[in-house]
mmCIF file of C-alpha atoms and ligand atoms in Angstrom:
data_model
loop_
_atom_site.group_PDB
_atom_site.id
_atom_site.type_symbol
_atom_site.label_atom_id
_atom_site.label_comp_id
_atom_site.label_asym_id
_atom_site.label_seq_id
_atom_site.Cartn_x
_atom_site.Cartn_y
_atom_site.Cartn_z
ATOM 1 C CA MET H 1 -23.420 -59.603 -27.755
ATOM 2 C CA LYS H 2 -22.113 -57.084 -30.251
ATOM 3 C CA GLY H 3 -21.910 -58.158 -33.868
ATOM 4 C CA PHE H 4 -23.435 -61.598 -33.443
ATOM 5 C CA PRO H 5 -25.285 -62.516 -36.682
ATOM 6 C CA ILE H 6 -28.457 -63.657 -34.966
ATOM 7 C CA GLU H 7 -30.640 -63.918 -38.079
ATOM 8 C CA LYS H 8 -28.159 -66.109 -39.904
ATOM 9 C CA ALA H 9 -27.503 -68.181 -36.794
ATOM 10 C CA THR H 10 -31.130 -68.879 -35.973
ATOM 11 C CA ASN H 11 -31.446 -71.886 -38.267
ATOM 12 C CA LEU H 12 -28.266 -73.583 -37.098
ATOM 13 C CA ARG H 13 -28.430 -76.595 -34.851
ATOM 14 C CA THR H 14 -27.448 -75.681 -31.332
ATOM 15 C CA PRO H 15 -25.384 -75.756 -29.208
ATOM 16 C CA PHE H 16 -22.357 -74.432 -31.047
ATOM 17 C CA TYR H 17 -19.310 -72.309 -30.377
ATOM 18 C CA TYR H 18 -19.078 -68.928 -32.012
ATOM 19 C CA TYR H 19 -15.707 -67.220 -32.375
ATOM 20 C CA ASP H 20 -15.343 -63.503 -32.992
ATOM 21 C CA THR H 21 -12.376 -63.561 -35.330
ATOM 22 C CA GLU H 22 -11.955 -59.810 -35.283
ATOM 23 C CA LEU H 23 -11.594 -59.813 -31.494
ATOM 24 C CA LEU H 24 -9.090 -62.664 -31.627
ATOM 25 C CA ARG H 25 -7.001 -60.681 -34.127
ATOM 26 C CA ARG H 26 -7.282 -57.533 -32.039
ATOM 27 C CA THR H 27 -6.085 -59.485 -28.987
ATOM 28 C CA LEU H 28 -3.141 -60.930 -30.888
ATOM 29 C CA GLN H 29 -2.206 -57.493 -32.212
ATOM 30 C CA ALA H 30 -2.245 -56.091 -28.674
ATOM 31 C CA ILE H 31 0.254 -58.785 -27.693
ATOM 32 C CA ARG H 32 2.355 -58.198 -30.770
ATOM 33 C CA LYS H 33 2.547 -54.498 -29.939
ATOM 34 C CA GLU H 34 3.942 -55.391 -26.509
ATOM 35 C CA MET H 35 6.444 -57.771 -28.076
ATOM 36 C CA GLU H 36 7.709 -55.025 -30.346
ATOM 37 C CA THR H 37 8.768 -52.954 -27.358
ATOM 38 C CA HIS H 38 10.440 -56.023 -25.845
ATOM 39 C CA PRO H 39 12.386 -57.725 -28.634
ATOM 40 C CA ASP H 40 13.722 -60.344 -26.208
ATOM 41 C CA TYR H 41 10.204 -61.611 -25.345
ATOM 42 C CA ARG H 42 8.624 -64.644 -27.044
ATOM 43 C CA LEU H 43 5.045 -65.848 -26.874
ATOM 44 C CA HIS H 44 4.141 -69.514 -27.121
ATOM 45 C CA TYR H 45 0.367 -69.785 -27.174
ATOM 46 C CA ALA H 46 -0.797 -72.454 -24.680
ATOM 47 C CA VAL H 47 -2.617 -74.781 -27.046
ATOM 48 C CA LYS H 48 -4.522 -76.573 -24.305
ATOM 49 C CA ALA H 49 -6.811 -73.536 -23.962
ATOM 50 C CA ASN H 50 -8.207 -74.070 -27.463
ATOM 51 C CA ALA H 51 -6.821 -76.280 -30.232
ATOM 52 C CA ASN H 52 -9.446 -75.533 -32.880
ATOM 53 C CA PRO H 53 -7.420 -75.722 -36.133
ATOM 54 C CA ARG H 54 -8.695 -72.372 -37.373
ATOM 55 C CA ILE H 55 -7.742 -70.671 -34.118
ATOM 56 C CA LEU H 56 -4.299 -72.267 -34.260
ATOM 57 C CA GLU H 57 -3.822 -71.069 -37.801
ATOM 58 C CA ILE H 58 -4.745 -67.472 -36.976
ATOM 59 C CA ILE H 59 -2.341 -67.465 -34.033
ATOM 60 C CA ARG H 60 0.442 -69.024 -36.082
ATOM 61 C CA LYS H 61 -0.033 -66.463 -38.846
ATOM 62 C CA GLU H 62 0.401 -63.669 -36.299
ATOM 63 C CA GLY H 63 3.866 -65.097 -35.761
ATOM 64 C CA PHE H 64 3.556 -66.717 -32.349
ATOM 65 C CA GLY H 65 4.860 -70.100 -31.219
ATOM 66 C CA ALA H 66 3.061 -72.833 -29.294
ATOM 67 C CA ASP H 67 3.196 -74.367 -25.848
ATOM 68 C CA CYS H 68 2.048 -77.991 -25.880
ATOM 69 C CA VAL H 69 1.288 -80.401 -23.049
ATOM 70 C CA SER H 70 0.822 -83.571 -25.087
ATOM 71 C CA GLY H 71 1.897 -85.316 -28.263
ATOM 72 C CA GLY H 72 -1.580 -84.756 -29.667
ATOM 73 C CA GLU H 73 -1.131 -81.018 -29.248
ATOM 74 C CA ILE H 74 2.249 -81.153 -30.980
ATOM 75 C CA GLU H 75 0.583 -82.969 -33.886
ATOM 76 C CA ALA H 76 -2.239 -80.401 -33.981
ATOM 77 C CA CYS H 77 0.333 -77.594 -34.136
ATOM 78 C CA ILE H 78 2.364 -79.223 -36.882
ATOM 79 C CA ARG H 79 -0.863 -79.713 -38.863
ATOM 80 C CA ALA H 80 -1.669 -76.023 -38.334
ATOM 81 C CA GLY H 81 1.709 -75.099 -39.802
ATOM 82 C CA PHE H 82 3.765 -74.317 -36.677
ATOM 83 C CA SER H 83 7.437 -75.070 -37.141
ATOM 84 C CA GLY H 84 8.956 -77.538 -34.688
ATOM 85 C CA ASP H 85 11.357 -74.954 -33.341
ATOM 86 C CA SER H 86 8.483 -72.662 -32.295
ATOM 87 C CA ILE H 87 7.059 -75.358 -29.999
ATOM 88 C CA VAL H 88 7.824 -75.956 -26.329
ATOM 89 C CA PHE H 89 6.543 -79.046 -24.550
ATOM 90 C CA ALA H 90 5.568 -79.289 -20.861
ATOM 91 C CA GLY H 91 3.788 -81.896 -18.768
ATOM 92 C CA VAL H 92 4.474 -84.062 -15.693
ATOM 93 C CA GLY H 93 3.814 -87.311 -17.524
ATOM 94 C CA LYS H 94 5.261 -87.359 -21.009
ATOM 95 C CA SER H 95 4.962 -90.781 -22.700
ATOM 96 C CA ASP H 96 7.795 -92.202 -24.743
ATOM 97 C CA TRP H 97 6.010 -91.646 -28.050
ATOM 98 C CA GLU H 98 5.374 -88.027 -27.120
ATOM 99 C CA ILE H 99 9.030 -87.455 -26.290
ATOM 100 C CA GLU H 100 10.055 -89.214 -29.512
ATOM 101 C CA LEU H 101 7.707 -86.960 -31.471
ATOM 102 C CA GLY H 102 9.225 -83.872 -29.838
ATOM 103 C CA ILE H 103 12.734 -85.036 -30.683
ATOM 104 C CA GLU H 104 11.774 -85.912 -34.229
ATOM 105 C CA LYS H 105 10.110 -82.512 -34.763
ATOM 106 C CA ASN H 106 13.120 -80.743 -33.295
ATOM 107 C CA ILE H 107 11.074 -78.720 -30.822
ATOM 108 C CA ALA H 108 12.566 -75.624 -29.181
ATOM 109 C CA PHE H 109 12.761 -77.324 -25.784
ATOM 110 C CA PHE H 110 11.186 -79.809 -23.423
ATOM 111 C CA ASN H 111 10.064 -78.376 -20.116
ATOM 112 C CA VAL H 112 11.338 -81.191 -17.909
ATOM 113 C CA GLU H 113 9.579 -81.891 -14.635
ATOM 114 C CA SER H 114 11.681 -84.644 -12.988
ATOM 115 C CA ILE H 115 15.010 -86.510 -13.040
ATOM 116 C CA PRO H 116 13.433 -89.775 -14.285
ATOM 117 C CA GLU H 117 11.919 -87.834 -17.200
ATOM 118 C CA LEU H 118 15.298 -86.260 -17.963
ATOM 119 C CA GLU H 119 16.862 -89.743 -18.091
ATOM 120 C CA VAL H 120 14.239 -90.991 -20.542
ATOM 121 C CA ILE H 121 14.680 -87.950 -22.792
ATOM 122 C CA ASN H 122 18.447 -88.522 -22.789
ATOM 123 C CA GLN H 123 17.959 -92.190 -23.691
ATOM 124 C CA LEU H 124 15.441 -91.584 -26.453
ATOM 125 C CA ALA H 125 17.574 -88.800 -27.939
ATOM 126 C CA ALA H 126 20.588 -91.124 -27.848
ATOM 127 C CA THR H 127 18.854 -93.789 -29.968
ATOM 128 C CA ARG H 128 18.304 -91.078 -32.588
ATOM 129 C CA GLN H 129 21.819 -89.655 -32.279
ATOM 130 C CA LYS H 130 20.305 -86.335 -31.334
ATOM 131 C CA LYS H 131 20.584 -83.792 -28.579
ATOM 132 C CA ALA H 132 17.316 -82.701 -26.965
ATOM 133 C CA ARG H 133 17.134 -79.183 -25.593
ATOM 134 C CA VAL H 134 15.637 -79.058 -22.117
ATOM 135 C CA ALA H 135 14.434 -76.380 -19.729
ATOM 136 C CA PHE H 136 13.809 -77.305 -16.109
ATOM 137 C CA ARG H 137 10.394 -76.645 -14.730
ATOM 138 C CA ILE H 138 11.101 -75.377 -11.239
ATOM 139 C CA ASN H 139 8.334 -75.264 -8.669
ATOM 140 C CA PRO H 140 8.798 -71.726 -7.332
ATOM 141 C CA ASN H 141 6.522 -72.220 -4.314
ATOM 142 C CA VAL H 142 4.663 -69.045 -5.219
ATOM 143 C CA GLY H 143 0.928 -69.010 -4.523
ATOM 144 C CA ALA H 144 -1.572 -67.422 -6.861
ATOM 145 C CA HIS H 145 -4.847 -65.794 -5.923
ATOM 146 C CA THR H 146 -7.022 -68.076 -7.970
ATOM 147 C CA HIS H 147 -9.104 -71.250 -7.692
ATOM 148 C CA ALA H 148 -7.342 -74.049 -5.730
ATOM 149 C CA ASN H 149 -7.706 -76.444 -8.672
ATOM 150 C CA ILE H 150 -5.764 -74.119 -10.934
ATOM 151 C CA THR H 151 -2.788 -73.131 -8.780
ATOM 152 C CA THR H 152 0.266 -75.028 -9.895
ATOM 153 C CA GLY H 153 3.253 -73.293 -8.324
ATOM 154 C CA LEU H 154 2.987 -74.386 -4.698
ATOM 155 C CA ALA H 155 5.353 -76.930 -3.140
ATOM 156 C CA GLU H 156 2.389 -79.259 -2.553
ATOM 157 C CA ASN H 157 1.394 -79.340 -6.267
ATOM 158 C CA LYS H 158 2.508 -82.204 -8.487
ATOM 159 C CA PHE H 159 4.236 -79.929 -10.985
ATOM 160 C CA GLY H 160 7.924 -79.238 -11.445
ATOM 161 C CA ILE H 161 11.208 -79.794 -9.662
ATOM 162 C CA ASP H 162 11.730 -78.572 -6.079
ATOM 163 C CA MET H 163 13.717 -75.344 -5.911
ATOM 164 C CA GLY H 164 16.161 -77.055 -3.553
ATOM 165 C CA ASP H 165 16.992 -79.635 -6.221
ATOM 166 C CA MET H 166 17.629 -77.134 -9.013
ATOM 167 C CA GLU H 167 21.444 -77.215 -8.969
ATOM 168 C CA LYS H 168 21.494 -80.991 -8.601
ATOM 169 C CA VAL H 169 19.247 -81.524 -11.626
ATOM 170 C CA ILE H 170 21.186 -79.063 -13.765
ATOM 171 C CA GLY H 171 24.376 -80.869 -12.742
ATOM 172 C CA ILE H 172 22.934 -84.230 -13.753
ATOM 173 C CA ALA H 173 21.783 -82.843 -17.105
ATOM 174 C CA ALA H 174 25.197 -81.289 -17.753
ATOM 175 C CA GLY H 175 26.704 -84.751 -17.507
ATOM 176 C CA MET H 176 24.322 -86.241 -20.074
ATOM 177 C CA GLU H 177 25.433 -86.595 -23.635
ATOM 178 C CA HIS H 178 22.100 -86.228 -25.374
ATOM 179 C CA VAL H 179 20.430 -83.370 -23.567
ATOM 180 C CA GLU H 180 21.334 -79.730 -23.701
ATOM 181 C CA PRO H 181 20.137 -77.623 -20.750
ATOM 182 C CA VAL H 182 18.885 -74.346 -22.183
ATOM 183 C CA GLY H 183 16.519 -72.824 -19.678
ATOM 184 C CA LEU H 184 14.349 -72.563 -16.627
ATOM 185 C CA HIS H 185 10.578 -72.849 -16.742
ATOM 186 C CA PHE H 186 7.872 -71.765 -14.305
ATOM 187 C CA HIS H 187 4.092 -71.660 -14.278
ATOM 188 C CA ILE H 188 2.181 -70.622 -11.179
ATOM 189 C CA GLY H 189 -1.444 -71.122 -12.172
ATOM 190 C CA SER H 190 -4.297 -69.787 -14.225
ATOM 191 C CA GLN H 191 -6.904 -66.988 -14.213
ATOM 192 C CA ILE H 192 -4.522 -64.727 -12.262
ATOM 193 C CA LEU H 193 -5.512 -61.062 -12.146
ATOM 194 C CA GLU H 194 -3.191 -59.837 -9.371
ATOM 195 C CA MET H 195 0.004 -58.520 -10.918
ATOM 196 C CA ASP H 196 1.624 -59.014 -7.511
ATOM 197 C CA ASP H 197 1.451 -62.772 -8.042
ATOM 198 C CA PHE H 198 3.546 -62.415 -11.188
ATOM 199 C CA LYS H 199 5.833 -60.005 -9.363
ATOM 200 C CA ALA H 200 6.378 -62.642 -6.657
ATOM 201 C CA LEU H 201 7.384 -65.066 -9.391
ATOM 202 C CA CYS H 202 9.843 -62.506 -10.808
ATOM 203 C CA LEU H 203 11.490 -62.004 -7.432
ATOM 204 C CA ARG H 204 11.800 -65.752 -6.960
ATOM 205 C CA ILE H 205 13.394 -66.155 -10.391
ATOM 206 C CA ASN H 206 15.881 -63.367 -9.599
ATOM 207 C CA GLU H 207 16.830 -65.216 -6.441
ATOM 208 C CA LEU H 208 17.274 -68.507 -8.295
ATOM 209 C CA GLN H 209 19.324 -66.863 -11.044
ATOM 210 C CA ASP H 210 21.586 -65.281 -8.415
ATOM 211 C CA ARG H 211 22.084 -68.707 -6.890
ATOM 212 C CA LEU H 212 22.992 -70.219 -10.255
ATOM 213 C CA GLU H 213 25.319 -67.383 -11.144
ATOM 214 C CA LYS H 214 27.350 -68.023 -8.007
ATOM 215 C CA GLN H 215 28.023 -71.466 -9.466
ATOM 216 C CA GLY H 216 28.912 -70.032 -12.843
ATOM 217 C CA ILE H 217 25.699 -71.297 -14.437
ATOM 218 C CA THR H 218 23.659 -69.184 -16.826
ATOM 219 C CA VAL H 219 20.831 -70.305 -19.075
ATOM 220 C CA LYS H 220 19.724 -68.860 -22.370
ATOM 221 C CA ASN H 221 15.964 -68.982 -21.755
ATOM 222 C CA ILE H 222 13.633 -68.043 -18.953
ATOM 223 C CA ASN H 223 10.077 -69.245 -19.424
ATOM 224 C CA VAL H 224 7.523 -67.803 -17.019
ATOM 225 C CA GLY H 225 4.516 -69.813 -18.218
ATOM 226 C CA GLY H 226 1.081 -68.261 -18.567
ATOM 227 C CA GLY H 227 -1.792 -67.587 -16.234
ATOM 228 C CA LEU H 228 -3.020 -64.082 -17.040
ATOM 229 C CA GLY H 229 -6.760 -64.029 -16.386
ATOM 230 C CA ILE H 230 -9.689 -62.456 -18.191
ATOM 231 C CA ASP H 231 -12.746 -60.522 -17.002
ATOM 232 C CA TYR H 232 -15.562 -63.067 -16.987
ATOM 233 C CA SER H 233 -18.125 -60.633 -15.613
ATOM 234 C CA CYS H 234 -17.584 -57.823 -18.152
ATOM 235 C CA PRO H 235 -16.559 -59.341 -21.495
ATOM 236 C CA ASP H 236 -17.731 -56.277 -23.451
ATOM 237 C CA GLU H 237 -16.056 -53.713 -21.205
ATOM 238 C CA VAL H 238 -12.735 -55.618 -21.091
ATOM 239 C CA PRO H 239 -12.586 -57.645 -24.301
ATOM 240 C CA VAL H 240 -8.783 -57.483 -24.481
ATOM 241 C CA PRO H 241 -6.847 -58.293 -21.300
ATOM 242 C CA ASP H 242 -4.479 -55.743 -19.839
ATOM 243 C CA PHE H 243 -1.342 -57.004 -21.538
ATOM 244 C CA SER H 244 0.516 -53.746 -20.842
ATOM 245 C CA SER H 245 0.373 -54.235 -17.073
ATOM 246 C CA TYR H 246 1.225 -57.887 -17.432
ATOM 247 C CA PHE H 247 4.352 -57.420 -19.544
ATOM 248 C CA ARG H 248 5.343 -54.303 -17.606
ATOM 249 C CA THR H 249 5.339 -56.358 -14.392
ATOM 250 C CA TYR H 250 7.950 -58.643 -15.907
ATOM 251 C CA ALA H 251 9.915 -55.799 -17.456
ATOM 252 C CA GLU H 252 10.105 -54.007 -14.110
ATOM 253 C CA HIS H 253 10.768 -56.901 -11.775
ATOM 254 C CA LEU H 254 12.525 -59.666 -13.632
ATOM 255 C CA GLN H 255 16.258 -59.194 -14.024
ATOM 256 C CA LEU H 256 17.080 -60.803 -17.329
ATOM 257 C CA ARG H 257 20.754 -61.584 -17.849
ATOM 258 C CA PRO H 258 22.486 -60.328 -21.008
ATOM 259 C CA GLY H 259 21.346 -62.270 -24.057
ATOM 260 C CA GLN H 260 18.538 -64.044 -22.249
ATOM 261 C CA LEU H 261 15.161 -64.564 -23.899
ATOM 262 C CA LEU H 262 11.954 -64.372 -21.876
ATOM 263 C CA HIS H 263 9.224 -66.790 -22.933
ATOM 264 C CA PHE H 264 5.518 -66.557 -22.108
ATOM 265 C CA GLU H 265 2.879 -69.246 -22.434
ATOM 266 C CA LEU H 266 -0.446 -67.448 -22.365
ATOM 267 C CA GLY H 267 -3.562 -69.436 -23.167
ATOM 268 C CA ARG H 268 -6.738 -68.080 -21.621
ATOM 269 C CA ALA H 269 -5.796 -64.423 -22.112
ATOM 270 C CA VAL H 270 -5.327 -65.023 -25.856
ATOM 271 C CA VAL H 271 -8.544 -66.874 -26.723
ATOM 272 C CA GLY H 272 -10.893 -66.585 -23.730
ATOM 273 C CA GLN H 273 -12.956 -63.568 -24.736
ATOM 274 C CA CYS H 274 -13.361 -64.321 -28.442
ATOM 275 C CA GLY H 275 -15.539 -67.409 -27.929
ATOM 276 C CA SER H 276 -19.141 -67.878 -26.843
ATOM 277 C CA LEU H 277 -21.231 -70.977 -26.475
ATOM 278 C CA ILE H 278 -24.585 -70.445 -28.183
ATOM 279 C CA THR H 279 -27.470 -72.494 -26.876
ATOM 280 C CA LYS H 280 -31.242 -72.624 -27.241
ATOM 281 C CA VAL H 281 -33.831 -72.543 -24.499
ATOM 282 C CA LEU H 282 -35.747 -75.830 -24.625
ATOM 283 C CA TYR H 283 -38.141 -75.407 -21.741
ATOM 284 C CA VAL H 284 -38.946 -72.989 -18.985
ATOM 285 C CA LYS H 285 -39.967 -75.024 -15.992
ATOM 286 C CA GLN H 286 -41.604 -73.636 -12.917
ATOM 287 C CA THR H 287 -41.355 -75.543 -9.638
ATOM 288 C CA THR H 288 -42.618 -74.477 -6.214
ATOM 289 C CA HIS H 289 -39.197 -73.068 -5.408
ATOM 290 C CA LYS H 290 -37.689 -71.956 -8.649
ATOM 291 C CA GLN H 291 -37.871 -71.198 -12.280
ATOM 292 C CA PHE H 292 -35.531 -73.191 -14.507
ATOM 293 C CA ALA H 293 -34.404 -72.320 -17.985
ATOM 294 C CA ILE H 294 -33.481 -75.682 -19.464
ATOM 295 C CA VAL H 295 -31.105 -75.206 -22.386
ATOM 296 C CA ASP H 296 -29.718 -77.583 -24.989
ATOM 297 C CA ALA H 297 -26.056 -77.051 -24.024
ATOM 298 C CA GLY H 298 -24.721 -78.905 -21.045
ATOM 299 C CA MET H 299 -21.596 -79.525 -19.032
ATOM 300 C CA THR H 300 -20.518 -81.779 -21.902
ATOM 301 C CA ASP H 301 -20.138 -78.644 -24.062
ATOM 302 C CA LEU H 302 -18.767 -76.283 -21.408
ATOM 303 C CA ILE H 303 -17.579 -77.951 -18.244
ATOM 304 C CA ARG H 304 -16.003 -75.003 -16.409
ATOM 305 C CA PRO H 305 -19.020 -74.169 -14.229
ATOM 306 C CA ALA H 306 -19.383 -77.804 -13.133
ATOM 307 C CA LEU H 307 -15.640 -78.368 -12.758
ATOM 308 C CA TYR H 308 -14.471 -75.135 -11.128
ATOM 309 C CA GLY H 309 -17.653 -73.355 -10.129
ATOM 310 C CA ALA H 310 -16.796 -70.876 -12.887
ATOM 311 C CA CYS H 311 -19.298 -68.137 -13.759
ATOM 312 C CA HIS H 312 -19.830 -67.194 -17.380
ATOM 313 C CA ARG H 313 -21.880 -64.172 -18.272
ATOM 314 C CA ILE H 314 -25.104 -65.282 -19.940
ATOM 315 C CA GLU H 315 -27.162 -63.195 -22.347
ATOM 316 C CA ASN H 316 -30.523 -63.709 -23.982
ATOM 317 C CA LEU H 317 -29.847 -62.866 -27.637
ATOM 318 C CA SER H 318 -33.490 -63.198 -28.723
ATOM 319 C CA ASN H 319 -35.426 -61.211 -26.171
ATOM 320 C CA LYS H 320 -34.940 -57.933 -24.341
ATOM 321 C CA ASP H 321 -38.112 -58.081 -22.189
ATOM 322 C CA ALA H 322 -38.055 -57.438 -18.459
ATOM 323 C CA GLU H 323 -35.722 -59.679 -16.479
ATOM 324 C CA GLU H 324 -36.733 -62.707 -14.474
ATOM 325 C CA THR H 325 -34.735 -65.041 -12.252
ATOM 326 C CA TYR H 326 -33.664 -68.451 -13.517
ATOM 327 C CA ASP H 327 -31.497 -71.390 -12.694
ATOM 328 C CA ILE H 328 -29.942 -72.061 -16.084
ATOM 329 C CA VAL H 329 -29.360 -75.766 -16.488
ATOM 330 C CA GLY H 330 -28.418 -78.272 -19.158
ATOM 331 C CA PRO H 331 -29.929 -81.600 -20.184
ATOM 332 C CA ILE H 332 -27.174 -83.878 -18.810
ATOM 333 C CA CYS H 333 -28.035 -86.469 -16.175
ATOM 334 C CA GLU H 334 -25.836 -84.892 -13.493
ATOM 335 C CA SER H 335 -26.896 -82.476 -10.765
ATOM 336 C CA SER H 336 -23.765 -80.435 -11.400
ATOM 337 C CA ASP H 337 -24.989 -79.661 -14.913
ATOM 338 C CA VAL H 338 -25.828 -76.091 -13.958
ATOM 339 C CA PHE H 339 -24.523 -72.965 -15.718
ATOM 340 C CA ALA H 340 -25.875 -70.418 -13.240
ATOM 341 C CA LYS H 341 -28.185 -70.194 -10.252
ATOM 342 C CA ALA H 342 -30.651 -67.385 -9.520
ATOM 343 C CA TYR H 343 -29.491 -65.579 -12.665
ATOM 344 C CA ARG H 344 -31.331 -62.510 -13.965
ATOM 345 C CA LEU H 345 -32.139 -62.693 -17.674
ATOM 346 C CA PRO H 346 -34.695 -61.073 -19.973
ATOM 347 C CA ARG H 347 -37.702 -63.401 -19.963
ATOM 348 C CA CYS H 348 -36.770 -66.699 -21.593
ATOM 349 C CA ARG H 349 -39.086 -68.325 -24.107
ATOM 350 C CA ARG H 350 -38.772 -71.638 -25.898
ATOM 351 C CA ASN H 351 -36.218 -71.348 -28.765
ATOM 352 C CA ASP H 352 -34.614 -68.142 -27.494
ATOM 353 C CA LEU H 353 -30.882 -68.153 -28.165
ATOM 354 C CA LEU H 354 -28.605 -67.609 -25.173
ATOM 355 C CA ALA H 355 -24.897 -66.836 -25.272
ATOM 356 C CA LEU H 356 -22.511 -68.072 -22.597
ATOM 357 C CA ARG H 357 -19.761 -65.517 -22.952
ATOM 358 C CA SER H 358 -15.977 -65.731 -22.451
ATOM 359 C CA ALA H 359 -15.978 -69.396 -23.420
ATOM 360 C CA GLY H 360 -13.070 -69.318 -25.873
ATOM 361 C CA ALA H 361 -10.601 -70.886 -23.432
ATOM 362 C CA TYR H 362 -11.069 -74.316 -21.861
ATOM 363 C CA GLY H 363 -14.488 -74.546 -23.525
ATOM 364 C CA GLU H 364 -14.658 -76.345 -26.850
ATOM 365 C CA ILE H 365 -11.445 -78.219 -26.133
ATOM 366 C CA MET H 366 -12.883 -79.765 -22.973
ATOM 367 C CA ALA H 367 -16.136 -80.825 -24.629
ATOM 368 C CA MET H 368 -16.974 -84.501 -24.307
ATOM 369 C CA GLN H 369 -19.468 -87.040 -25.553
ATOM 370 C CA TYR H 370 -21.021 -88.164 -22.270
ATOM 371 C CA ASN H 371 -24.650 -89.195 -22.846
ATOM 372 C CA CYS H 372 -23.561 -89.937 -26.460
ATOM 373 C CA ARG H 373 -23.881 -86.289 -27.284
ATOM 374 C CA PRO H 374 -22.289 -84.984 -30.474
ATOM 375 C CA LEU H 375 -19.420 -82.555 -29.930
ATOM 376 C CA PRO H 376 -20.481 -78.937 -30.484
ATOM 377 C CA PRO H 377 -19.425 -77.502 -33.864
ATOM 378 C CA ALA H 378 -17.618 -74.159 -34.154
ATOM 379 C CA TYR H 379 -18.414 -71.199 -36.389
ATOM 380 C CA PHE H 380 -16.371 -68.085 -36.998
ATOM 381 C CA THR H 381 -17.462 -64.561 -37.886
ATOM 382 C CA GLU H 382 -16.576 -65.015 -41.553
ATOM 383 C CA ASP H 383 -18.797 -68.116 -41.817
ATOM 384 C CA PHE H 384 -21.760 -65.734 -41.639
ATOM 385 C CA ALA H 385 -20.453 -63.188 -44.128
HETATM 386 C C1 PLP Z 401 -2.031 -74.314 -18.694
HETATM 387 C C2 PLP Z 401 -0.658 -73.866 -18.918
HETATM 388 C C3 PLP Z 401 -0.409 -72.623 -19.471
HETATM 389 C C4 PLP Z 401 -1.494 -71.656 -19.872
HETATM 390 O O1 PLP Z 401 -2.233 -71.188 -18.808
HETATM 391 P P1 PLP Z 401 -3.287 -69.992 -19.045
HETATM 392 O O2 PLP Z 401 -3.835 -69.758 -17.691
HETATM 393 O O3 PLP Z 401 -4.306 -70.489 -19.992
HETATM 394 O O4 PLP Z 401 -2.539 -68.829 -19.570
HETATM 395 C C5 PLP Z 401 0.902 -72.259 -19.667
HETATM 396 N N1 PLP Z 401 1.927 -73.078 -19.345
HETATM 397 C C6 PLP Z 401 1.718 -74.293 -18.800
HETATM 398 C C7 PLP Z 401 2.878 -75.140 -18.472
HETATM 399 C C8 PLP Z 401 0.435 -74.732 -18.562
HETATM 400 O O5 PLP Z 401 0.237 -75.927 -18.021
#
């Protein structure tokens, strides 16, 4: 891994997350450059990918907004200095206190997922004599070529309002005194690398906008969610995702109406490549069938392999000897606590440091304390300066 301060890191207790701040900034600048050519585009970073306060602060300072899916995330963003009106709030199950917090902080809009939710927002805004801005999360019934657990835009998924109910819901909202309908929201899934999936979403949105226009309805904001994937197998060759193709897909295929703003909620593509989980080899264990490298990080620190069968590139930072084949496993009392099977790595010795790459998104934030393990700390490039 380029630039990793291995000497300075050797005495630190492992496992820990390491964030390459320079790469994060480079990624944000690549997005900003795209935004400059499209002044009607807005990025709300999807906080659920990584809510480390230092990461949030860097993203906020680059001038981006935030996409939250819980009250806790809204609080984390406010603490990191995001203004209420740069925050959008999605989620199928928003609690009353979370809605109240959103109203109190004057967030840009709620992405509303059902009529009962809309009614509660109206009620809670009424008790505060306020008007809550809402966008309707429409389920576009567009599939995405990604893992089944992370597609969200199919009719069978729990997310959003059926396309067929769109006009009805907008009609209901228009009759409510304390909500202001301001947009449509979509999100089709995560780790999407086929631009055609985003194109399919664009075509669907065009169709829905045509339908609304026939009824004389226009909305100020279109929010297309996130989902752009990263290259997990070649983090050094493709450290910054192909934002040009991504934004160009929308520019070419989505027909924005005059004055409309187009909002994006990228998470993984913003923070995925800048983070690595650093772990130490505890034991190399030979059985009749296999050789195991037992490391001190487990699924409690990085759950993606156990949860989604995700593959992270693994590197031996301490040794460049000839490669051998290992199952790389953690110490947790679960058979799914496996990072990789039959993986080729330079010979592993006790105390070698390994890096699990591309762990900046859905890594640290999903860490848990099962087995009473401490949560992994995080270090940034400048901590080693
Ligand atoms: C998870 C999520 C995102 C971000 O997804 P990424 O794949 O990380 O870009 C954006 N919007 C909503 C509503 C989400 O739930």
